[in-house]
Tab-separated table of C-alpha atoms and ligand atoms in Angstrom:
chain	number	residue	atom	x	y	z
A	1	MET	CA	4.509	-3.383	-36.570
A	2	THR	CA	1.286	-4.738	-38.024
A	3	ARG	CA	-1.420	-2.274	-39.055
A	4	THR	CA	-4.152	-4.891	-39.217
A	5	HIS	CA	-5.346	-3.934	-35.731
A	6	ASP	CA	-6.961	-0.719	-34.446
A	7	TYR	CA	-4.054	-0.124	-32.060
A	8	ASP	CA	-0.521	-1.301	-31.399
A	9	LEU	CA	-1.368	-1.471	-27.706
A	10	LEU	CA	-4.576	-1.527	-25.711
A	11	VAL	CA	-4.151	-1.073	-21.983
A	12	VAL	CA	-6.972	-2.248	-19.737
A	13	GLY	CA	-6.930	-0.153	-16.549
A	14	ALA	CA	-5.623	3.388	-16.067
A	15	GLY	CA	-3.942	2.873	-12.709
A	16	SER	CA	-0.293	3.090	-11.691
A	17	GLY	CA	0.960	0.369	-14.033
A	18	GLY	CA	-1.395	1.005	-16.943
A	19	VAL	CA	-0.841	4.753	-17.164
A	20	ARG	CA	2.943	4.378	-17.102
A	21	ALA	CA	2.919	1.630	-19.736
A	22	ALA	CA	0.516	3.545	-22.002
A	23	ARG	CA	2.416	6.802	-21.795
A	24	VAL	CA	5.861	5.260	-22.346
A	25	ALA	CA	4.688	3.000	-25.188
A	26	ALA	CA	3.128	6.040	-26.899
A	27	ALA	CA	6.361	7.984	-26.409
A	28	HIS	CA	8.121	5.106	-28.182
A	29	GLY	CA	5.792	5.684	-31.124
A	30	ALA	CA	3.036	3.137	-30.529
A	31	ARG	CA	-0.676	3.835	-31.215
A	32	VAL	CA	-2.110	3.356	-27.753
A	33	ALA	CA	-5.525	3.475	-26.104
A	34	VAL	CA	-6.252	2.916	-22.430
A	35	ILE	CA	-9.630	1.690	-21.212
A	36	GLU	CA	-10.829	2.662	-17.732
A	37	GLU	CA	-14.111	1.720	-16.099
A	38	HIS	CA	-13.848	4.025	-13.073
A	39	ARG	CA	-11.479	6.984	-12.829
A	40	ILE	CA	-8.069	7.744	-14.359
A	41	GLY	CA	-5.359	7.223	-11.747
A	42	GLY	CA	-6.470	3.853	-10.381
A	43	THR	CA	-6.351	2.682	-6.807
A	44	CYS	CA	-3.294	4.628	-5.688
A	45	VAL	CA	-4.609	8.025	-6.714
A	46	ILE	CA	-8.353	7.533	-6.253
A	47	ARG	CA	-8.699	5.237	-3.228
A	48	GLY	CA	-5.304	4.133	-2.030
A	49	CYS	CA	-1.909	5.638	-1.254
A	50	VAL	CA	-2.721	9.288	-1.932
A	51	PRO	CA	-6.006	9.859	-0.055
A	52	LYS	CA	-4.768	7.502	2.671
A	53	LYS	CA	-1.574	9.507	3.223
A	54	LEU	CA	-3.571	12.745	3.325
A	55	LEU	CA	-5.790	11.247	6.041
A	56	VAL	CA	-2.649	10.182	7.922
A	57	TYR	CA	-1.421	13.784	7.797
A	58	GLY	CA	-4.801	14.942	9.076
A	59	ALA	CA	-4.750	12.388	11.875
A	60	HIS	CA	-1.294	13.485	13.080
A	61	PHE	CA	-2.666	16.849	14.144
A	62	ALA	CA	-4.513	15.164	17.025
A	63	GLU	CA	-1.248	14.432	18.840
A	64	ASP	CA	0.607	17.474	17.508
A	65	LEU	CA	-2.052	19.759	19.011
A	66	VAL	CA	-1.650	18.067	22.387
A	67	ASP	CA	2.160	18.177	22.203
A	68	ALA	CA	2.122	21.837	21.105
A	69	ARG	CA	1.237	22.907	24.650
A	70	ARG	CA	4.533	21.505	25.960
A	71	PHE	CA	6.284	23.613	23.330
A	72	GLY	CA	4.693	26.760	24.705
A	73	TRP	CA	1.704	27.100	22.423
A	74	THR	CA	-1.724	27.980	23.708
A	75	VAL	CA	-4.040	25.853	21.673
A	76	GLY	CA	-7.635	26.994	21.754
A	77	ASP	CA	-10.655	24.805	21.525
A	78	ALA	CA	-9.377	22.658	18.634
A	79	LYS	CA	-12.101	20.616	16.953
A	80	PHE	CA	-11.897	18.144	14.122
A	81	ASP	CA	-14.378	18.306	11.251
A	82	TRP	CA	-14.352	15.151	9.140
A	83	PRO	CA	-16.396	16.503	6.192
A	84	THR	CA	-13.851	19.323	5.730
A	85	LEU	CA	-10.903	16.934	5.559
A	86	ARG	CA	-12.809	14.369	3.481
A	87	ASP	CA	-13.942	16.926	0.909
A	88	ASN	CA	-10.513	18.567	0.659
A	89	VAL	CA	-8.920	15.144	0.155
A	90	LEU	CA	-11.484	14.187	-2.490
A	91	ALA	CA	-10.899	17.490	-4.291
A	92	GLU	CA	-7.153	16.819	-4.329
A	93	VAL	CA	-7.812	13.333	-5.681
A	94	SER	CA	-9.890	14.852	-8.513
A	95	ARG	CA	-7.136	17.338	-9.279
A	96	LEU	CA	-4.562	14.535	-9.519
A	97	SER	CA	-6.853	12.368	-11.624
A	98	GLY	CA	-7.158	15.331	-14.022
A	99	LEU	CA	-3.369	15.609	-14.212
A	100	TYR	CA	-3.103	11.920	-15.093
A	101	ALA	CA	-5.711	12.369	-17.824
A	102	ASP	CA	-3.766	15.368	-19.166
A	103	THR	CA	-0.540	13.354	-19.210
A	104	LEU	CA	-2.193	10.638	-21.272
A	105	ALA	CA	-3.677	13.173	-23.682
A	106	ASN	CA	-0.337	14.986	-24.002
A	107	HIS	CA	1.282	11.705	-24.999
A	108	LYS	CA	-1.462	11.088	-27.589
A	109	VAL	CA	-2.880	8.143	-25.686
A	110	GLU	CA	-6.586	7.754	-26.406
A	111	THR	CA	-8.717	7.254	-23.293
A	112	ILE	CA	-11.821	5.087	-23.556
A	113	SER	CA	-14.354	5.027	-20.709
A	114	GLY	CA	-16.073	1.779	-19.877
A	115	ARG	CA	-15.468	-1.775	-18.810
A	116	ALA	CA	-13.316	-3.919	-21.091
A	117	VAL	CA	-14.066	-7.607	-21.599
A	118	PHE	CA	-11.757	-9.804	-23.667
A	119	THR	CA	-13.235	-11.420	-26.748
A	120	GLY	CA	-10.003	-12.985	-28.021
A	121	PRO	CA	-6.201	-12.789	-27.785
A	122	ASN	CA	-6.166	-9.493	-29.715
A	123	SER	CA	-9.567	-8.028	-28.977
A	124	VAL	CA	-11.729	-6.569	-26.251
A	125	ARG	CA	-15.273	-5.269	-26.129
A	126	VAL	CA	-16.108	-2.013	-24.379
A	127	GLU	CA	-19.871	-1.809	-24.198
A	128	ALA	CA	-20.949	-2.044	-27.863
A	129	ARG	CA	-17.476	-1.327	-29.258
A	130	GLU	CA	-15.113	-4.064	-30.428
A	131	LEU	CA	-11.460	-3.006	-30.387
A	132	SER	CA	-8.405	-4.868	-31.574
A	133	ALA	CA	-4.730	-4.476	-30.840
A	134	HIS	CA	-1.461	-6.160	-31.679
A	135	ARG	CA	-0.791	-6.370	-27.938
A	136	ILE	CA	-3.020	-5.988	-24.917
A	137	LEU	CA	-1.833	-5.137	-21.413
A	138	ILE	CA	-3.935	-6.210	-18.436
A	139	ALA	CA	-3.456	-3.612	-15.709
A	140	THR	CA	-6.750	-4.027	-13.885
A	141	GLY	CA	-5.292	-4.014	-10.373
A	142	ALA	CA	-6.934	-5.642	-7.375
A	143	ARG	CA	-9.986	-5.071	-5.204
A	144	PRO	CA	-10.680	-5.497	-1.493
A	145	HIS	CA	-11.446	-9.053	-0.485
A	146	VAL	CA	-14.803	-9.315	1.258
A	147	PRO	CA	-15.066	-12.439	3.418
A	148	ASP	CA	-17.983	-14.764	2.878
A	149	VAL	CA	-19.744	-14.010	6.188
A	150	PRO	CA	-23.505	-13.576	6.634
A	151	GLY	CA	-24.191	-9.845	6.847
A	152	ALA	CA	-20.976	-8.854	5.031
A	153	GLU	CA	-23.008	-6.241	3.115
A	154	HIS	CA	-23.133	-4.139	6.308
A	155	ALA	CA	-19.367	-3.627	6.269
A	156	PHE	CA	-17.313	-1.166	4.268
A	157	THR	CA	-13.865	-1.519	2.708
A	158	SER	CA	-11.027	0.885	1.923
A	159	ASN	CA	-12.979	1.797	-1.248
A	160	GLU	CA	-15.708	3.428	0.826
A	161	ALA	CA	-13.535	4.622	3.726
A	162	PHE	CA	-12.713	7.875	1.951
A	163	HIS	CA	-16.392	8.749	1.484
A	164	LEU	CA	-17.840	8.091	4.956
A	165	ASP	CA	-20.502	10.545	6.178
A	166	ALA	CA	-18.924	10.611	9.624
A	167	VAL	CA	-16.094	9.027	11.579
A	168	PRO	CA	-17.719	6.030	13.286
A	169	THR	CA	-17.839	6.214	17.091
A	170	ARG	CA	-16.915	2.544	17.529
A	171	VAL	CA	-15.291	0.828	14.563
A	172	VAL	CA	-14.050	-2.723	14.192
A	173	ILE	CA	-11.418	-3.311	11.526
A	174	ALA	CA	-11.043	-6.893	10.373
A	175	GLY	CA	-7.511	-7.697	9.178
A	176	GLY	CA	-3.934	-7.398	10.327
A	177	GLY	CA	-2.132	-6.041	7.297
A	178	TYR	CA	-0.943	-2.579	6.475
A	179	ILE	CA	-4.328	-1.179	5.443
A	180	ALA	CA	-5.934	-2.415	8.695
A	181	ASN	CA	-3.188	-0.892	10.844
A	182	GLU	CA	-3.122	2.376	8.930
A	183	PHE	CA	-6.880	2.876	9.246
A	184	ALA	CA	-6.759	1.811	12.913
A	185	GLY	CA	-4.363	4.719	13.497
A	186	ILE	CA	-6.391	7.153	11.370
A	187	PHE	CA	-9.758	6.416	13.003
A	188	HIS	CA	-8.225	6.325	16.474
A	189	GLN	CA	-6.637	9.749	16.053
A	190	PHE	CA	-9.983	11.111	14.846
A	191	GLY	CA	-11.530	9.998	18.135
A	192	ALA	CA	-13.058	6.630	17.263
A	193	GLU	CA	-12.932	3.651	19.571
A	194	VAL	CA	-11.028	1.156	17.405
A	195	THR	CA	-10.879	-2.627	17.645
A	196	LEU	CA	-8.635	-4.567	15.305
A	197	LEU	CA	-9.868	-8.107	14.825
A	198	ASN	CA	-7.573	-10.687	13.347
A	199	ARG	CA	-7.762	-14.416	12.578
A	200	SER	CA	-4.157	-15.008	13.635
A	201	ASP	CA	-2.117	-13.656	16.533
A	202	GLN	CA	0.141	-11.540	14.336
A	203	ILE	CA	-0.055	-8.201	12.621
A	204	LEU	CA	1.931	-7.121	9.565
A	205	ARG	CA	3.263	-10.486	8.483
A	206	GLY	CA	6.527	-10.038	6.558
A	207	TYR	CA	7.800	-7.122	8.641
A	208	ASP	CA	10.487	-7.590	11.308
A	209	GLU	CA	9.045	-9.147	14.478
A	210	GLN	CA	10.546	-6.622	16.892
A	211	ILE	CA	9.237	-3.699	14.868
A	212	ARG	CA	5.752	-5.246	14.627
A	213	ASP	CA	5.778	-5.859	18.348
A	214	ARG	CA	6.677	-2.255	19.020
A	215	LEU	CA	3.737	-1.039	16.920
A	216	LEU	CA	1.426	-3.417	18.761
A	217	GLN	CA	2.615	-2.152	22.142
A	218	ILE	CA	2.310	1.510	21.167
A	219	SER	CA	-1.120	0.928	19.617
A	220	LEU	CA	-2.312	-0.812	22.802
A	221	THR	CA	-0.965	2.046	24.926
A	222	LYS	CA	-2.795	4.556	22.756
A	223	GLY	CA	-6.021	2.632	23.370
A	224	ILE	CA	-6.519	0.565	20.211
A	225	ARG	CA	-8.009	-2.790	21.143
A	226	PHE	CA	-6.836	-6.038	19.518
A	227	LEU	CA	-8.804	-9.276	19.258
A	228	PHE	CA	-6.429	-11.976	18.047
A	229	ASN	CA	-7.208	-15.530	16.944
A	230	THR	CA	-10.775	-14.443	16.390
A	231	LYS	CA	-13.099	-15.287	13.519
A	232	MET	CA	-16.264	-13.531	12.489
A	233	GLN	CA	-19.328	-15.768	12.242
A	234	SER	CA	-22.002	-13.249	11.312
A	235	ILE	CA	-22.836	-9.556	11.201
A	236	THR	CA	-26.278	-8.295	12.210
A	237	ARG	CA	-27.661	-4.788	11.824
A	238	ASN	CA	-29.648	-3.872	14.954
A	239	ALA	CA	-32.801	-1.731	15.066
A	240	ASN	CA	-30.804	1.205	16.476
A	241	GLY	CA	-28.395	1.065	13.534
A	242	THR	CA	-25.476	-0.534	15.421
A	243	LEU	CA	-23.861	-3.797	14.336
A	244	THR	CA	-23.457	-6.969	16.350
A	245	LEU	CA	-20.582	-9.187	15.274
A	246	ALA	CA	-20.892	-12.805	16.373
A	247	LEU	CA	-17.363	-14.112	16.906
A	248	SER	CA	-15.487	-17.254	17.771
A	249	GLY	CA	-12.124	-17.144	19.481
A	250	SER	CA	-11.042	-14.584	22.038
A	251	ALA	CA	-14.523	-13.004	22.273
A	252	SER	CA	-18.046	-14.223	21.483
A	253	ALA	CA	-19.585	-10.955	20.295
A	254	VAL	CA	-18.802	-7.304	19.773
A	255	GLU	CA	-21.130	-4.397	19.231
A	256	CYS	CA	-19.952	-1.509	17.071
A	257	ASP	CA	-21.190	1.273	14.836
A	258	ALA	CA	-19.197	0.292	11.767
A	259	LEU	CA	-17.140	-2.589	10.461
A	260	MET	CA	-14.316	-2.270	7.950
A	261	PHE	CA	-12.921	-5.237	6.048
A	262	ALA	CA	-9.194	-4.913	5.388
A	263	THR	CA	-8.714	-8.597	4.731
A	264	GLY	CA	-6.473	-8.547	1.695
A	265	ARG	CA	-6.824	-7.677	-1.978
A	266	VAL	CA	-7.744	-9.994	-4.832
A	267	PRO	CA	-6.610	-9.594	-8.446
A	268	ASN	CA	-9.275	-8.069	-10.712
A	269	THR	CA	-9.761	-10.861	-13.233
A	270	ASP	CA	-13.386	-11.876	-12.579
A	271	GLY	CA	-15.628	-11.442	-15.596
A	272	LEU	CA	-12.754	-10.133	-17.697
A	273	GLY	CA	-13.299	-12.805	-20.378
A	274	LEU	CA	-9.730	-14.071	-20.045
A	275	ASP	CA	-10.817	-17.583	-20.961
A	276	GLN	CA	-11.719	-16.184	-24.412
A	277	ALA	CA	-8.100	-15.151	-24.806
A	278	GLY	CA	-6.592	-18.305	-23.316
A	279	VAL	CA	-4.921	-16.412	-20.457
A	280	ALA	CA	-4.013	-18.678	-17.534
A	281	LEU	CA	-4.633	-17.607	-13.945
A	282	ASP	CA	-3.069	-18.903	-10.748
A	283	ASP	CA	-4.982	-20.184	-7.713
A	284	ALA	CA	-5.442	-16.646	-6.404
A	285	GLY	CA	-6.955	-15.531	-9.728
A	286	ALA	CA	-3.820	-13.585	-10.715
A	287	VAL	CA	-2.619	-13.529	-14.329
A	288	ARG	CA	0.289	-15.925	-14.731
A	289	VAL	CA	3.201	-14.065	-16.318
A	290	ASP	CA	6.855	-14.668	-17.090
A	291	GLU	CA	9.756	-12.380	-16.157
A	292	ASP	CA	8.819	-10.065	-19.021
A	293	SER	CA	5.248	-9.720	-17.698
A	294	ARG	CA	3.986	-11.756	-20.666
A	295	SER	CA	1.085	-14.144	-20.158
A	296	THR	CA	2.499	-17.656	-19.948
A	297	THR	CA	-0.256	-18.910	-22.246
A	298	CYS	CA	-1.075	-16.085	-24.679
A	299	GLU	CA	1.773	-14.302	-26.421
A	300	SER	CA	-0.113	-11.133	-27.402
A	301	ILE	CA	-1.166	-10.441	-23.813
A	302	TYR	CA	0.888	-9.007	-20.964
A	303	ALA	CA	-0.027	-8.054	-17.392
A	304	VAL	CA	1.506	-5.704	-14.832
A	305	GLY	CA	0.732	-4.521	-11.332
A	306	ASP	CA	-1.579	-5.912	-8.677
A	307	VAL	CA	-3.432	-8.153	-11.131
A	308	THR	CA	-0.296	-10.322	-11.290
A	309	ASN	CA	-0.077	-10.522	-7.473
A	310	ARG	CA	3.719	-10.224	-7.435
A	311	VAL	CA	4.350	-7.275	-5.104
A	312	GLN	CA	1.204	-5.175	-4.661
A	313	LEU	CA	2.764	-1.720	-4.415
A	314	THR	CA	2.488	1.327	-6.643
A	315	PRO	CA	6.203	1.781	-7.412
A	316	VAL	CA	6.383	-1.880	-8.438
A	317	ALA	CA	3.380	-1.560	-10.778
A	318	ILE	CA	4.986	1.546	-12.299
A	319	ARG	CA	8.305	-0.239	-12.844
A	320	GLU	CA	6.581	-3.212	-14.404
A	321	GLY	CA	4.657	-0.882	-16.743
A	322	GLN	CA	7.841	0.951	-17.679
A	323	ALA	CA	9.822	-2.280	-18.238
A	324	PHE	CA	7.028	-3.683	-20.416
A	325	ALA	CA	6.811	-0.545	-22.584
A	326	ASP	CA	10.592	-0.184	-22.932
A	327	SER	CA	11.046	-3.872	-23.764
A	328	VAL	CA	8.166	-4.283	-26.199
A	329	PHE	CA	7.971	-0.847	-27.850
A	330	GLY	CA	11.297	0.851	-27.088
A	331	GLY	CA	13.774	-1.831	-28.122
A	332	LYS	CA	15.304	-1.746	-24.620
A	333	PRO	CA	14.770	-5.137	-22.995
A	334	THR	CA	14.312	-4.460	-19.281
A	335	ARG	CA	13.276	-6.611	-16.335
A	336	VAL	CA	12.174	-5.539	-12.894
A	337	ASP	CA	14.516	-6.420	-10.048
A	338	TYR	CA	12.361	-7.574	-7.134
A	339	ASN	CA	15.239	-7.807	-4.708
A	340	CYS	CA	15.304	-5.403	-1.752
A	341	ILE	CA	11.995	-3.605	-2.299
A	342	PRO	CA	11.475	-1.225	0.626
A	343	SER	CA	7.992	-0.700	2.010
A	344	ALA	CA	6.268	1.211	4.776
A	345	VAL	CA	3.203	1.198	6.965
A	346	PHE	CA	1.780	4.645	7.657
A	347	SER	CA	0.574	3.669	11.097
A	348	HIS	CA	0.878	5.880	14.192
A	349	PRO	CA	3.872	5.893	14.464
A	350	PRO	CA	4.873	4.709	10.993
A	351	LEU	CA	7.266	1.862	10.300
A	352	ALA	CA	9.335	0.794	7.313
A	353	GLY	CA	11.700	-1.942	6.267
A	354	VAL	CA	13.965	-3.200	3.509
A	355	GLY	CA	15.777	-6.472	2.947
A	356	MET	CA	15.760	-9.436	5.278
A	357	THR	CA	14.112	-9.391	8.680
A	358	GLU	CA	16.217	-10.749	11.530
A	359	SER	CA	14.578	-14.172	11.408
A	360	GLN	CA	14.773	-14.402	7.614
A	361	ALA	CA	18.484	-13.568	7.799
A	362	ARG	CA	19.102	-16.166	10.523
A	363	ASN	CA	17.303	-18.817	8.462
A	364	ARG	CA	19.056	-17.965	5.199
A	365	LEU	CA	22.516	-16.868	6.282
A	366	GLY	CA	23.153	-18.664	9.554
A	367	THR	CA	25.150	-16.233	11.619
A	368	VAL	CA	24.044	-12.629	11.682
A	369	ARG	CA	24.789	-9.609	13.848
A	370	VAL	CA	21.931	-7.368	14.842
A	371	TYR	CA	22.346	-3.735	15.863
A	372	THR	CA	19.471	-1.886	17.458
A	373	SER	CA	18.826	1.558	18.808
A	374	ASP	CA	15.812	1.864	21.082
A	375	PHE	CA	15.361	5.524	21.901
A	376	ARG	CA	12.855	8.225	22.717
A	377	PRO	CA	12.950	10.858	19.965
A	378	MET	CA	13.936	14.285	21.299
A	379	LYS	CA	10.554	15.740	20.359
A	380	ASN	CA	8.716	13.026	22.284
A	381	VAL	CA	10.884	13.660	25.372
A	382	LEU	CA	9.945	17.336	25.537
A	383	ALA	CA	6.334	16.510	24.683
A	384	ASN	CA	6.254	14.043	27.591
A	385	ARG	CA	5.156	11.408	25.131
A	386	ASN	CA	6.405	8.054	26.259
A	387	GLU	CA	6.755	6.584	22.787
A	388	ARG	CA	10.028	5.002	21.785
A	389	ALA	CA	11.476	4.553	18.317
A	390	LEU	CA	13.334	1.401	17.324
A	391	TYR	CA	15.928	1.172	14.557
A	392	LYS	CA	17.549	-2.047	13.532
A	393	LEU	CA	20.255	-3.206	11.147
A	394	VAL	CA	20.714	-6.865	10.284
A	395	VAL	CA	24.271	-7.693	9.203
A	396	ASP	CA	25.651	-10.835	7.566
A	397	GLU	CA	28.451	-12.038	9.877
A	398	ALA	CA	30.417	-13.577	6.997
A	399	THR	CA	30.572	-10.483	4.771
A	400	ASP	CA	29.686	-7.549	7.062
A	401	ARG	CA	27.012	-6.611	4.553
A	402	VAL	CA	23.900	-4.902	5.866
A	403	VAL	CA	21.166	-7.227	4.615
A	404	GLY	CA	18.202	-5.584	6.316
A	405	ALA	CA	17.175	-2.250	7.806
A	406	HIS	CA	13.974	-1.832	9.805
A	407	MET	CA	12.574	1.018	11.822
A	408	ILE	CA	9.558	2.365	13.624
A	409	GLY	CA	9.243	5.946	14.787
A	410	PRO	CA	8.416	9.412	13.499
A	411	ASP	CA	9.248	9.800	9.792
A	412	ALA	CA	10.542	6.215	9.556
A	413	PRO	CA	9.457	5.829	5.880
A	414	GLU	CA	11.237	9.063	4.920
A	415	ILE	CA	14.444	7.912	6.621
A	416	LEU	CA	14.304	4.345	5.413
A	417	GLN	CA	13.992	5.296	1.740
A	418	LEU	CA	17.630	6.415	1.738
A	419	ALA	CA	18.864	3.605	3.957
A	420	ALA	CA	17.297	1.321	1.336
A	421	VAL	CA	19.726	2.699	-1.269
A	422	ALA	CA	22.616	1.557	0.897
A	423	VAL	CA	21.108	-1.867	1.604
A	424	LYS	CA	20.284	-2.385	-2.073
A	425	ALA	CA	23.821	-1.337	-3.011
A	426	GLY	CA	25.174	-4.008	-0.646
A	427	LEU	CA	27.065	-1.654	1.662
A	428	THR	CA	28.754	-3.087	4.743
A	429	LYS	CA	28.338	-2.102	8.367
A	430	PRO	CA	31.802	-0.399	8.416
A	431	GLN	CA	30.676	1.677	5.408
A	432	PHE	CA	27.588	2.794	7.327
A	433	ASP	CA	29.890	3.677	10.256
A	434	GLU	CA	32.210	5.725	8.026
A	435	CYS	CA	29.419	8.175	7.269
A	436	VAL	CA	29.391	11.164	9.636
A	437	ALA	CA	26.099	11.737	11.442
A	438	ILE	CA	23.805	14.694	10.855
A	439	HIS	CA	23.136	15.950	14.346
A	440	PRO	CA	20.637	16.266	15.911
A	441	THR	CA	18.409	13.955	13.888
A	442	MET	CA	16.728	10.629	14.449
A	443	ALA	CA	18.268	9.304	11.228
A	444	GLU	CA	21.771	9.672	12.672
A	445	GLU	CA	21.085	6.541	14.735
A	446	MET	CA	21.554	4.590	11.490
A	447	VAL	CA	25.257	5.489	11.353
A	448	LEU	CA	25.860	5.319	15.103
A	449	LEU	CA	24.683	1.779	15.827
A	450	LYS	CA	27.155	-0.047	18.046
B	501	LIG	C1	-6.096	1.771	0.963
B	501	LIG	C2	-4.868	1.479	0.146
B	501	LIG	C3	-3.669	2.062	0.465
B	501	LIG	C4	-2.541	1.817	-0.292
B	501	LIG	N1	-1.377	2.408	0.080
B	501	LIG	C5	-0.263	2.189	-0.637
B	501	LIG	C6	0.948	2.831	-0.285
B	501	LIG	O1	1.017	3.586	0.693
B	501	LIG	N2	2.048	2.603	-1.055
B	501	LIG	C7	1.999	1.767	-2.148
B	501	LIG	O2	3.016	1.608	-2.818
B	501	LIG	N3	0.852	1.124	-2.486
B	501	LIG	C8	-0.271	1.326	-1.768
B	501	LIG	N4	-1.437	0.703	-2.129
B	501	LIG	C9	-1.408	-0.256	-3.262
B	501	LIG	C10	-1.450	0.465	-4.603
B	501	LIG	O3	-2.570	1.317	-4.652
B	501	LIG	C11	-1.504	-0.561	-5.731
B	501	LIG	O4	-0.414	-1.445	-5.598
B	501	LIG	C12	-1.441	0.082	-7.114
B	501	LIG	O5	-2.478	1.011	-7.296
B	501	LIG	C13	-1.513	-1.004	-8.200
B	501	LIG	O6	-1.532	-0.401	-9.455
B	501	LIG	P1	-2.169	-1.189	-10.689
B	501	LIG	O7	-1.831	-0.388	-11.895
B	501	LIG	O8	-1.797	-2.602	-10.654
B	501	LIG	O9	-3.748	-1.174	-10.445
B	501	LIG	P2	-4.744	-0.024	-10.033
B	501	LIG	O10	-4.071	1.210	-9.633
B	501	LIG	O11	-5.688	-0.642	-9.080
B	501	LIG	O12	-5.524	0.301	-11.385
B	501	LIG	C14	-6.342	-0.626	-12.004
B	501	LIG	C15	-7.406	0.130	-12.793
B	501	LIG	O13	-8.066	-0.772	-13.671
B	501	LIG	C16	-9.431	-0.430	-13.734
B	501	LIG	N5	-10.148	-1.606	-14.214
B	501	LIG	C17	-10.281	-2.802	-13.602
B	501	LIG	N6	-10.944	-3.677	-14.378
B	501	LIG	C18	-11.233	-3.002	-15.521
B	501	LIG	C19	-11.904	-3.375	-16.734
B	501	LIG	N7	-12.373	-4.607	-16.926
B	501	LIG	N8	-12.054	-2.441	-17.695
B	501	LIG	C20	-11.568	-1.179	-17.526
B	501	LIG	N9	-10.915	-0.783	-16.405
B	501	LIG	C21	-10.751	-1.695	-15.429
B	501	LIG	C22	-9.756	-0.020	-12.318
B	501	LIG	O14	-10.905	0.803	-12.262
B	501	LIG	C23	-8.486	0.734	-11.914
B	501	LIG	O15	-8.586	2.120	-12.181
B	501	LIG	C24	-2.602	0.953	-1.411
B	501	LIG	C25	-3.806	0.347	-1.755
B	501	LIG	C26	-4.937	0.603	-0.995
B	501	LIG	C27	-6.224	-0.039	-1.370
């Protein structure tokens, strides 16, 4: 490898993809530095998956404390204190960020603080420092999209959600994706009056229709309000501190105390100087890469994770980082397999899916068989909670292969992770049936579907 550059590899962004790539490349013997403008760990650790999941855990206590009474517990005057949860979550985030920094240091990866801007195909500038590398990996992730609406500065995004002074009394969440639905559940459980406002009449595009419908029905029953086919025209801050949202569609105006934008995430390529390096972007501003995560227009530059806008999930960014480092520095050419990637929404209740939805399977395969189990989990029955779970297997009629598994209900993501192994492995419905159930569980429904 050439020694004419400062490093073998410079990684821009110490998030899920960047940290994995840096650490593995260093373990393969490369001289590596990673540049981070915010905090080591990236979105997932600092303001994404991890703090979000901890808030979801916190939110669950609201219903658990109510249900506990039916299980014989005397629950005193239970009160929720947001600053306690927020500060404990932020402390855990700092602890994890420290662990990531330690991992990099232990692998002899140099960490450089500051914002990197490309100055050429082999060089970046970090403040006054010019650094060069044989290869550069763009792992800058994505950021919340903020719609171009007058008054947008009054809203917050998922970046700020973890730092709020208080849980808003009335909050409107704009968006219909997983972040919108997760925060709708979180704020609702913490006692807020939640309205989800969406341009279309669908939530969670890409997930199975029946499962999405079930979440919508349960959310409505819990008291979350939905405004579909509605666009925001402007946001005004009133003298008393509240916000007035001027709308078009199913309502003309809404008053609230806080507005959250959860309207998608855009690749972080603005102001990165990529034109200096001749790196091509697609229409969404994502770095164009080939199957090896190499820029299609600059051979010394690679990109992994959200900045490439392939599948914006942490485990995917990690795999892409690993595949890049193994291929380029470890002599083990590896490509990421994007087929059958499971995913989950940590809503209340959570949902998860893998493989084809029913309608995708009908469109692609023609004849399919669908097995469903629509049941009230045992715990909900005793708790008098009228909330039903729904499990679903989509089977290719021609081969008997299970091509999709989808579920909503308590612990659905935990259960689906293992069902995803079977779907990915191409197991058939009779092979699911051959497996003896673990009783009594909710997961046993997956092997008892008739
Ligand atoms: C609220 C929320 C919840 C989520 N929940 C989940 C979940 O449950 N499961 C899941 O799989 N995924 C989840 N995600 C998505 C997940 O966080 C991302 O897919 C993942 O973090 C992408 O990793 P990455 O390495 O591409 O980028 P990131 O982790 O975003 O890291 C990019 C890093 O680059 C840094 N950076 C950017 N530009 C520069 C620059 N010019 N110079 C130096 N540094 C720079 C940034 O500060 C950042 O630290 C969630 C995201 C959000 C926002």
